[in-house]
Short mmCIF file of C-alpha atoms and ligand atoms in Angstrom, two decimals:
data_model
loop_
_atom_site.label_atom_id
_atom_site.label_comp_id
_atom_site.label_asym_id
_atom_site.label_seq_id
_atom_site.Cartn_x
_atom_site.Cartn_y
_atom_site.Cartn_z
CA UNK A 287 56.74 23.09 -90.45
CA UNK A 288 53.27 22.51 -91.92
CA UNK A 289 50.18 22.97 -89.76
CA UNK A 290 47.16 23.31 -92.09
CA UNK A 291 48.19 20.28 -94.14
CA UNK A 292 48.84 17.87 -91.24
CA UNK A 293 46.26 15.11 -90.71
CA UNK A 294 45.81 16.21 -87.11
CA UNK A 295 44.76 19.73 -88.22
CA UNK A 296 41.49 18.25 -89.50
CA UNK A 297 39.20 21.31 -89.76
CA UNK A 298 40.50 23.24 -86.73
CA UNK A 299 38.81 26.64 -86.38
CA UNK A 300 41.69 28.43 -84.67
CA UNK A 301 45.17 27.75 -83.36
CA UNK A 302 46.83 30.37 -81.16
CA UNK A 303 50.57 30.46 -80.49
CA UNK A 304 51.31 32.27 -77.22
CA UNK A 305 54.71 33.66 -76.29
CA UNK A 306 55.68 35.79 -73.30
CA UNK A 307 59.45 36.30 -72.92
CA UNK A 308 58.97 37.91 -69.49
CA UNK A 309 57.61 34.72 -67.92
CA UNK A 310 59.05 32.14 -70.37
CA UNK A 311 55.57 31.13 -71.52
CA UNK A 312 55.37 29.24 -74.81
CA UNK A 313 51.96 27.72 -75.30
CA UNK A 314 49.54 26.65 -78.02
CA UNK A 315 45.77 26.84 -77.72
CA UNK A 316 43.88 24.77 -80.30
CA UNK A 317 40.18 25.31 -80.86
CA UNK A 318 38.97 22.47 -83.06
CA UNK A 319 35.29 23.31 -83.04
CA UNK A 320 32.83 25.67 -81.36
CA UNK A 321 29.90 24.46 -83.45
CA UNK A 322 28.22 22.56 -80.60
CA UNK A 323 29.26 25.05 -77.89
CA UNK A 324 32.36 26.63 -76.33
CA UNK A 325 35.46 24.49 -76.85
CA UNK A 326 36.53 22.71 -73.65
CA UNK A 327 39.70 20.73 -73.06
CA UNK A 328 42.48 20.55 -70.52
CA UNK A 329 45.86 22.27 -70.41
CA UNK A 330 48.78 19.86 -70.74
CA UNK A 331 52.11 21.17 -69.34
CA UNK A 332 54.76 18.95 -70.90
CA UNK A 333 58.51 18.92 -71.57
CA UNK A 334 58.33 18.02 -75.27
CA UNK A 335 62.11 18.45 -75.66
CA UNK A 336 62.85 15.61 -73.21
CA UNK A 337 62.28 12.98 -75.90
CA UNK A 338 64.90 14.66 -78.14
CA UNK A 339 67.72 15.23 -75.63
CA UNK A 340 70.21 13.37 -77.85
CA UNK A 341 69.67 15.69 -80.82
CA UNK A 342 71.52 18.99 -81.28
CA UNK A 343 69.86 21.93 -79.53
CA UNK A 344 68.31 23.43 -82.70
CA UNK A 345 66.95 20.09 -83.89
CA UNK A 346 65.61 19.26 -80.41
CA UNK A 347 63.71 22.57 -80.31
CA UNK A 348 62.14 22.03 -83.72
CA UNK A 349 61.16 18.44 -82.92
CA UNK A 350 59.72 19.50 -79.56
CA UNK A 351 57.59 22.13 -81.31
CA UNK A 352 56.42 19.63 -83.90
CA UNK A 353 55.43 17.20 -81.14
CA UNK A 354 53.61 19.92 -79.22
CA UNK A 355 51.66 21.01 -82.31
CA UNK A 356 50.74 17.43 -83.18
CA UNK A 357 49.72 16.69 -79.58
CA UNK A 358 47.52 19.74 -79.14
CA UNK A 359 45.77 19.28 -82.51
CA UNK A 360 45.13 15.57 -81.97
CA UNK A 361 43.87 16.07 -78.42
CA UNK A 362 41.72 19.03 -79.41
CA UNK A 363 40.00 17.10 -82.20
CA UNK A 364 39.53 14.23 -79.72
CA UNK A 365 37.70 16.59 -77.35
CA UNK A 366 35.33 17.65 -80.15
CA UNK A 367 34.51 14.02 -80.88
CA UNK A 368 34.13 13.17 -77.19
CA UNK A 369 31.78 16.08 -76.50
CA UNK A 370 29.78 15.46 -79.68
CA UNK A 371 29.27 11.77 -78.90
CA UNK A 372 28.27 12.57 -75.30
CA UNK A 373 25.56 14.85 -76.71
CA UNK A 374 26.96 17.89 -74.89
CA UNK A 375 26.60 21.56 -75.72
CA UNK A 376 30.37 21.77 -75.86
CA UNK A 377 32.94 22.01 -78.62
CA UNK A 378 36.48 20.69 -78.54
CA UNK A 379 39.76 22.37 -77.72
CA UNK A 380 42.99 21.75 -75.88
CA UNK A 381 46.08 23.69 -74.85
CA UNK A 382 49.70 22.81 -74.21
CA UNK A 383 52.35 24.74 -72.33
CA UNK A 384 55.79 23.77 -73.62
CA UNK A 385 58.48 23.08 -71.00
CA UNK A 386 59.20 21.12 -67.87
CA UNK A 387 56.58 22.11 -65.29
CA UNK A 388 58.99 21.16 -62.49
CA UNK A 389 61.42 23.90 -63.55
CA UNK A 390 59.47 26.61 -65.40
CA UNK A 391 56.01 26.64 -63.82
CA UNK A 392 55.47 29.92 -61.93
CA UNK A 393 52.30 31.81 -60.96
CA UNK A 394 53.37 34.60 -63.36
CA UNK A 395 53.66 32.18 -66.29
CA UNK A 396 50.25 30.61 -65.53
CA UNK A 397 48.64 34.04 -65.21
CA UNK A 398 50.18 35.10 -68.51
CA UNK A 399 48.65 31.96 -70.06
CA UNK A 400 45.29 32.89 -68.51
CA UNK A 401 45.42 36.31 -70.22
CA UNK A 402 45.72 34.57 -73.62
CA UNK A 403 42.65 32.44 -72.83
CA UNK A 404 40.75 35.54 -71.74
CA UNK A 405 41.46 37.18 -75.11
CA UNK A 406 39.57 34.34 -76.82
CA UNK A 407 36.43 35.67 -75.15
CA UNK A 408 34.96 32.35 -74.05
CA UNK A 409 35.48 30.30 -77.21
CA UNK A 410 37.91 28.10 -75.20
CA UNK A 411 37.66 26.89 -71.59
CA UNK A 412 40.66 25.23 -69.99
CA UNK A 413 40.87 22.58 -67.26
CA UNK A 414 43.40 20.40 -65.47
CA UNK A 415 45.41 17.84 -67.46
CA UNK A 416 48.80 16.10 -67.32
CA UNK A 417 51.30 18.48 -65.67
CA UNK A 418 48.70 20.84 -64.22
CA UNK A 419 46.94 20.62 -60.87
CA UNK A 420 43.77 22.05 -59.30
CA UNK A 421 45.86 24.84 -57.66
CA UNK A 422 47.24 25.82 -61.10
CA UNK A 423 43.67 26.19 -62.36
CA UNK A 424 42.93 28.54 -59.46
CA UNK A 425 46.02 30.59 -60.45
CA UNK A 426 44.99 30.71 -64.13
CA UNK A 427 41.49 31.68 -62.97
CA UNK A 428 43.13 34.84 -61.56
CA UNK A 429 43.44 36.24 -65.10
CA UNK A 430 40.64 34.49 -66.99
CA UNK A 431 37.00 33.60 -66.40
CA UNK A 432 37.26 30.58 -68.68
CA UNK A 433 38.44 27.77 -66.41
CA UNK A 434 36.43 24.68 -65.38
CA UNK A 435 36.98 21.80 -62.99
CA UNK A 436 37.46 24.26 -60.14
CA UNK A 437 37.23 22.95 -56.60
CA UNK A 438 35.11 25.77 -55.23
CA UNK A 439 32.62 28.31 -56.52
CA UNK A 440 28.87 28.39 -57.14
CA UNK A 441 28.93 26.08 -60.17
CA UNK A 442 32.09 24.06 -59.37
CA UNK A 443 31.61 20.36 -60.15
CA UNK A 444 34.70 19.03 -58.31
CA UNK A 445 36.50 15.76 -59.04
CA UNK A 446 35.25 14.24 -62.32
CA UNK A 447 36.76 10.78 -61.65
CA UNK A 448 33.76 9.11 -59.92
CA UNK A 449 31.56 10.11 -62.88
CA UNK A 450 34.14 8.79 -65.33
CA UNK A 451 34.28 5.51 -63.41
CA UNK A 452 30.49 5.17 -63.39
CA UNK A 453 30.47 5.78 -67.15
CA UNK A 454 33.13 3.12 -67.70
CA UNK A 455 31.20 0.60 -65.58
CA UNK A 456 28.02 1.39 -67.55
CA UNK A 457 29.99 1.00 -70.79
CA UNK A 458 31.41 -2.37 -69.75
CA UNK A 459 27.88 -3.60 -69.10
CA UNK A 460 26.75 -2.37 -72.54
CA UNK A 461 29.69 -4.10 -74.23
CA UNK A 462 29.03 -7.36 -72.34
CA UNK A 463 25.38 -7.22 -73.35
CA UNK A 464 26.30 -6.70 -77.00
CA UNK A 465 29.19 -9.12 -77.31
CA UNK A 466 28.32 -11.86 -74.83
CA UNK A 467 24.54 -11.48 -74.78
CA UNK A 468 24.51 -11.17 -70.99
CA UNK A 469 22.62 -8.63 -68.93
CA UNK A 470 24.66 -9.18 -65.76
CA UNK A 471 28.35 -9.35 -64.88
CA UNK A 472 28.06 -12.11 -62.31
CA UNK A 473 31.09 -14.43 -62.51
CA UNK A 474 32.71 -12.59 -65.42
CA UNK A 475 36.39 -11.60 -65.15
CA UNK A 476 37.64 -8.08 -65.82
CA UNK A 477 41.35 -7.20 -66.01
CA UNK A 478 42.04 -3.60 -64.96
CA UNK A 479 45.30 -1.87 -65.88
CA UNK A 480 45.80 1.01 -63.43
CA UNK A 481 43.78 1.39 -60.23
CA UNK A 482 44.15 5.13 -59.69
CA UNK A 483 41.27 7.56 -59.30
CA UNK A 484 39.14 6.01 -62.03
CA UNK A 485 40.35 2.37 -62.05
CA UNK A 486 39.79 1.98 -58.30
CA UNK A 487 36.13 3.05 -58.55
CA UNK A 488 35.63 0.86 -61.62
CA UNK A 489 36.99 -2.08 -59.60
CA UNK A 490 34.53 -1.40 -56.78
CA UNK A 491 31.53 -1.15 -59.13
CA UNK A 492 32.55 -4.40 -60.83
CA UNK A 493 32.97 -6.33 -57.59
CA UNK A 494 29.62 -5.06 -56.35
CA UNK A 495 28.09 -6.45 -59.57
CA UNK A 496 29.58 -9.90 -58.91
CA UNK A 497 32.52 -9.73 -61.33
CA UNK A 498 35.94 -11.13 -60.53
CA UNK A 499 38.74 -8.61 -60.99
CA UNK A 500 42.40 -8.92 -61.91
CA UNK A 501 44.40 -5.76 -61.32
CA UNK A 502 47.82 -4.23 -61.77
CA UNK A 503 49.45 -0.90 -61.00
CA UNK A 504 52.98 0.47 -60.77
CA UNK A 505 52.16 2.01 -57.38
CA UNK A 506 51.81 -0.64 -54.65
CA UNK A 507 49.78 1.68 -52.43
CA UNK A 508 47.08 1.90 -55.11
CA UNK A 509 46.90 -1.89 -55.30
CA UNK A 510 46.63 -2.09 -51.49
CA UNK A 511 43.69 0.32 -51.51
CA UNK A 512 41.75 -1.99 -53.83
CA UNK A 513 42.67 -5.07 -51.79
CA UNK A 514 41.57 -3.32 -48.60
CA UNK A 515 38.01 -3.12 -49.87
CA UNK A 516 37.61 -6.64 -51.27
CA UNK A 517 39.08 -9.49 -53.28
CA UNK A 518 41.24 -9.09 -56.38
CA UNK A 519 43.92 -11.08 -58.13
CA UNK A 520 47.10 -9.06 -58.69
CA UNK A 521 49.40 -9.59 -61.68
CA UNK A 522 52.58 -7.99 -63.00
CA UNK A 523 52.10 -4.86 -65.12
CA UNK A 524 53.34 -6.29 -68.41
CA UNK A 525 50.97 -9.31 -68.17
CA UNK A 526 47.64 -7.63 -67.59
CA UNK A 527 46.56 -7.26 -71.23
CA UNK A 528 47.23 -10.99 -71.82
CA UNK A 529 45.45 -12.57 -68.82
CA UNK A 530 42.46 -14.86 -69.17
CA UNK A 531 39.58 -12.43 -68.82
CA UNK A 532 36.29 -11.55 -70.47
CA UNK A 533 37.01 -7.82 -70.48
CA UNK A 534 40.26 -5.85 -70.53
CA UNK A 535 39.82 -2.37 -69.01
CA UNK A 536 42.84 -0.11 -69.61
CA UNK A 537 42.63 2.66 -66.99
CA UNK A 538 46.23 3.91 -66.95
CA UNK A 539 48.06 4.83 -70.13
CA UNK A 540 47.55 5.58 -73.79
CA UNK A 541 48.95 3.39 -76.58
CA UNK A 542 48.43 0.07 -74.76
CA UNK A 543 46.68 -1.49 -77.74
CA UNK A 544 49.38 -1.92 -80.34
CA UNK A 545 50.88 -4.35 -82.82
CA UNK A 546 52.68 -6.19 -80.00
CA UNK A 547 49.89 -6.40 -77.39
CA UNK A 548 46.82 -7.01 -79.57
CA UNK A 549 47.80 -10.56 -80.66
CA UNK A 550 48.25 -11.49 -76.95
CA UNK A 551 44.83 -10.29 -75.79
CA UNK A 552 42.46 -13.07 -74.76
CA UNK A 553 39.55 -10.87 -73.67
CA UNK A 554 36.66 -10.46 -76.11
CA UNK A 555 36.00 -6.89 -75.00
CA UNK A 556 38.19 -3.81 -74.48
CA UNK A 557 36.45 -1.17 -72.40
CA UNK A 558 38.36 1.21 -70.12
CA UNK A 559 39.00 4.83 -69.15
CA UNK A 560 42.44 5.52 -70.62
CA UNK A 561 42.63 8.09 -73.43
CA UNK A 562 44.20 7.31 -76.81
CA UNK A 563 44.48 3.58 -76.10
CA UNK A 564 44.97 2.73 -79.76
CA UNK A 565 48.62 3.24 -80.62
CA UNK A 566 47.71 3.50 -84.31
CA UNK A 567 44.19 4.91 -84.58
CA UNK A 568 43.47 3.18 -87.90
CA UNK A 569 45.52 -0.05 -87.97
CA UNK A 570 44.86 -1.14 -84.37
CA UNK A 571 41.13 -0.40 -84.65
CA UNK A 572 41.02 -2.60 -87.75
CA UNK A 573 43.10 -5.37 -86.17
CA UNK A 574 40.84 -5.62 -83.12
CA UNK A 575 37.79 -6.00 -85.36
CA UNK A 576 39.57 -8.60 -87.46
CA UNK A 577 40.24 -10.61 -84.29
CA UNK A 578 36.62 -10.39 -83.13
CA UNK A 579 37.49 -8.18 -80.13
CA UNK A 580 34.84 -5.56 -79.35
CA UNK A 581 36.50 -2.19 -78.70
CA UNK A 582 34.46 0.44 -76.82
CA UNK A 583 35.90 3.70 -78.22
CA UNK A 584 37.82 5.41 -75.42
CA UNK A 585 36.39 8.88 -75.79
CA UNK A 586 32.81 7.57 -75.61
CA UNK A 587 33.20 5.30 -72.61
CA UNK A 588 35.32 7.77 -70.59
CA UNK A 589 33.04 10.79 -71.10
CA UNK A 590 31.50 10.73 -67.58
CA UNK A 591 33.89 13.41 -66.34
CA UNK A 592 33.21 15.90 -69.11
CA UNK A 593 29.48 15.20 -68.84
CA UNK A 594 29.76 16.27 -65.22
CA UNK A 595 31.68 19.45 -66.14
CA UNK A 596 29.21 20.68 -68.80
CA UNK A 597 26.98 22.38 -66.25
CA UNK A 598 29.96 24.38 -64.95
CA UNK A 599 30.61 25.85 -68.40
CA UNK A 600 26.96 26.80 -68.84
CA UNK A 601 26.67 28.02 -65.24
CA UNK A 602 23.77 25.72 -64.43
CA UNK A 603 22.87 23.75 -61.34
CA UNK A 604 22.52 20.06 -62.18
CA UNK A 605 21.28 17.65 -59.52
CA UNK A 606 22.93 14.27 -58.96
CA UNK A 607 20.08 12.30 -60.53
CA UNK A 608 20.16 14.35 -63.75
CA UNK A 609 23.95 13.99 -63.94
CA UNK A 610 23.69 10.22 -63.39
CA UNK A 611 21.08 9.93 -66.17
CA UNK A 612 23.41 11.72 -68.61
CA UNK A 613 26.30 9.44 -67.66
CA UNK A 614 24.07 6.35 -68.02
CA UNK A 615 23.33 7.40 -71.61
CA UNK A 616 26.91 6.31 -72.49
CA UNK A 617 25.51 2.75 -72.71
CA UNK A 618 23.06 3.73 -75.45
CA UNK A 619 25.68 5.65 -77.41
CA UNK A 620 28.04 2.68 -77.30
CA UNK A 621 25.28 0.28 -78.36
CA UNK A 622 24.51 2.55 -81.34
CA UNK A 623 28.20 2.38 -82.34
CA UNK A 624 28.41 -1.42 -81.82
CA UNK A 625 25.30 -2.03 -83.93
CA UNK A 626 26.48 0.28 -86.73
CA UNK A 627 29.85 -1.46 -86.66
CA UNK A 628 28.20 -4.90 -87.09
CA UNK A 629 25.91 -3.64 -89.83
CA UNK A 630 28.58 -1.80 -91.82
CA UNK A 631 31.35 -4.32 -91.03
CA UNK A 632 33.62 -1.46 -90.02
CA UNK A 633 35.70 -1.02 -86.84
CA UNK A 634 34.01 0.67 -83.88
CA UNK A 635 36.62 3.47 -83.64
CA UNK A 636 36.05 4.43 -87.27
CA UNK A 637 32.27 4.34 -86.82
CA UNK A 638 32.53 6.56 -83.72
CA UNK A 639 34.71 9.13 -85.52
CA UNK A 640 32.29 9.27 -88.45
CA UNK A 641 29.26 9.67 -86.18
CA UNK A 642 30.99 12.44 -84.21
CA UNK A 643 31.95 14.29 -87.39
CA UNK A 644 28.42 13.93 -88.71
CA UNK A 645 26.93 15.40 -85.52
CA UNK A 646 29.25 18.41 -85.81
CA UNK A 647 28.73 18.86 -89.56
CA UNK A 648 24.92 18.60 -89.25
CA UNK A 649 24.88 21.31 -86.57
CA UNK A 650 27.25 23.48 -88.62
CA UNK A 651 24.91 23.24 -91.61
CA UNK A 652 21.86 23.96 -89.44
CA UNK A 653 23.53 27.06 -87.96
CA UNK A 654 24.51 28.27 -91.43
CA UNK A 655 21.01 27.88 -92.87
CA UNK A 656 19.53 29.62 -89.82
CA UNK A 657 21.89 32.54 -90.41
CA UNK A 658 21.01 32.84 -94.11
P1 NAD B 149 45.43 8.28 -62.12
O1 NAD B 149 46.76 8.88 -62.36
O2 NAD B 149 44.70 8.57 -60.86
O3 NAD B 149 45.51 6.69 -62.29
C1 NAD B 149 46.30 6.06 -63.21
C2 NAD B 149 46.86 4.83 -62.52
O4 NAD B 149 47.60 4.08 -63.47
C3 NAD B 149 47.80 5.16 -61.38
O5 NAD B 149 47.45 4.41 -60.24
C4 NAD B 149 49.17 4.78 -61.93
O6 NAD B 149 50.05 4.36 -60.93
C5 NAD B 149 48.79 3.65 -62.86
N1 NAD B 149 49.78 3.37 -63.89
C6 NAD B 149 50.57 4.22 -64.57
N2 NAD B 149 51.36 3.56 -65.43
C7 NAD B 149 51.03 2.25 -65.32
C8 NAD B 149 51.49 1.06 -65.93
N3 NAD B 149 52.46 1.07 -66.84
N4 NAD B 149 50.93 -0.11 -65.55
C9 NAD B 149 49.97 -0.15 -64.60
N5 NAD B 149 49.50 0.95 -63.98
C10 NAD B 149 50.03 2.13 -64.32
O7 NAD B 149 44.56 8.71 -63.40
P2 NAD B 149 43.00 8.59 -63.55
O8 NAD B 149 42.40 9.92 -63.29
O9 NAD B 149 42.51 7.40 -62.81
O10 NAD B 149 42.86 8.35 -65.11
C11 NAD B 149 43.14 7.09 -65.67
C12 NAD B 149 43.06 7.17 -67.19
O11 NAD B 149 41.76 7.60 -67.57
C13 NAD B 149 44.03 8.18 -67.80
O12 NAD B 149 44.45 7.70 -69.06
C14 NAD B 149 43.17 9.41 -68.01
O13 NAD B 149 43.65 10.22 -69.06
C15 NAD B 149 41.84 8.77 -68.37
N6 NAD B 149 40.70 9.62 -68.06
C16 NAD B 149 40.47 10.04 -66.79
C17 NAD B 149 39.36 10.85 -66.53
C18 NAD B 149 39.06 11.32 -65.14
O14 NAD B 149 37.95 11.80 -64.88
N7 NAD B 149 40.00 11.20 -64.20
C19 NAD B 149 38.49 11.22 -67.56
C20 NAD B 149 38.72 10.74 -68.85
C21 NAD B 149 39.83 9.94 -69.10
#
């Protein structure tokens, strides 16, 4: 199966395939770029074979591997773009452990994975992601120094979600200013899909700013928590993207903006925390622009968490005010993208990708000339 020639490979520096028959570990670590700093990105523990259960065993294994390779490369490149656009001294990477965490996750397997990270000598730092938990990071930390998002320790930055939520709120305000020409949110309606760790805080910030919120979640308890702290209209999950609102804030899943949902969206702005919201990175980006809907690129608006983690990688103490200033800068970055998009008549997602690549390429050239 091709790796170098896939679109997702896109200038990766290094891809490491890890196998340990003693613990059952099969993992891939992708380092997209270390130009701006050490590559940082979470470890996804995922049963890639589950989607191919109906195929014969051999075919299912091959397809699962293909999916894992595609996933890790795409996510790793995404981390490079996210960190570049947030102006961080961090590169982009990601790792996946292949298999069902419920059945194969053991401390021995996680420690074996940690040894592979350690061998990379600090070019890749891992963190929690889908299928891994804070305790798993502590276990991995037993065999490698290169873990962030830890709950304790001198430089630990703790839960990134409140910073992500603050960044999303700031980004919504920037998008409203650009698209609707308003400097406040008073009386505007925002539809939030998913009121978990990030969505709940976004809801609270919005209500405090005078916005009306419409929410949905598949977990009733999460809806109740939002209702307990103030007013909100609740709708069924499959209706939220289509409600009458000024802003749609996806804060749950990826792929929610697609050929089926986009024609039903009434909001003039899409600005939320969820990663990979565009089902088709090129076609959906273009379609939103065509329909006059302003899309705040996901990896720019949801960068508050990684902004908070940067100091942990560089072993620095960052006070709350400095961290808040960095998160607030998301508004300026988004405005730069919105203005370039208007000027060049190109979709915002495309503009963001080009700006991120330019930032990385410029630094790469500067490093090369300094070395010559
Ligand atoms: P979370 O799991 O705490 O919250 C997600 C919420 O979405 C949950 O309440 C869940 O029940 C709900 N949900 C799931 N499927 C749904 C559906 N079909 N319809 C409606 N609701 C649904 O996760 P989170 O940490 O709040 O993250 C939310 C999103 O933001 C994710 O896509 C995540 O990748 C992204 N993100 C989070 C952070 C962070 O700091 N936590 C940083 C960057 C990006």
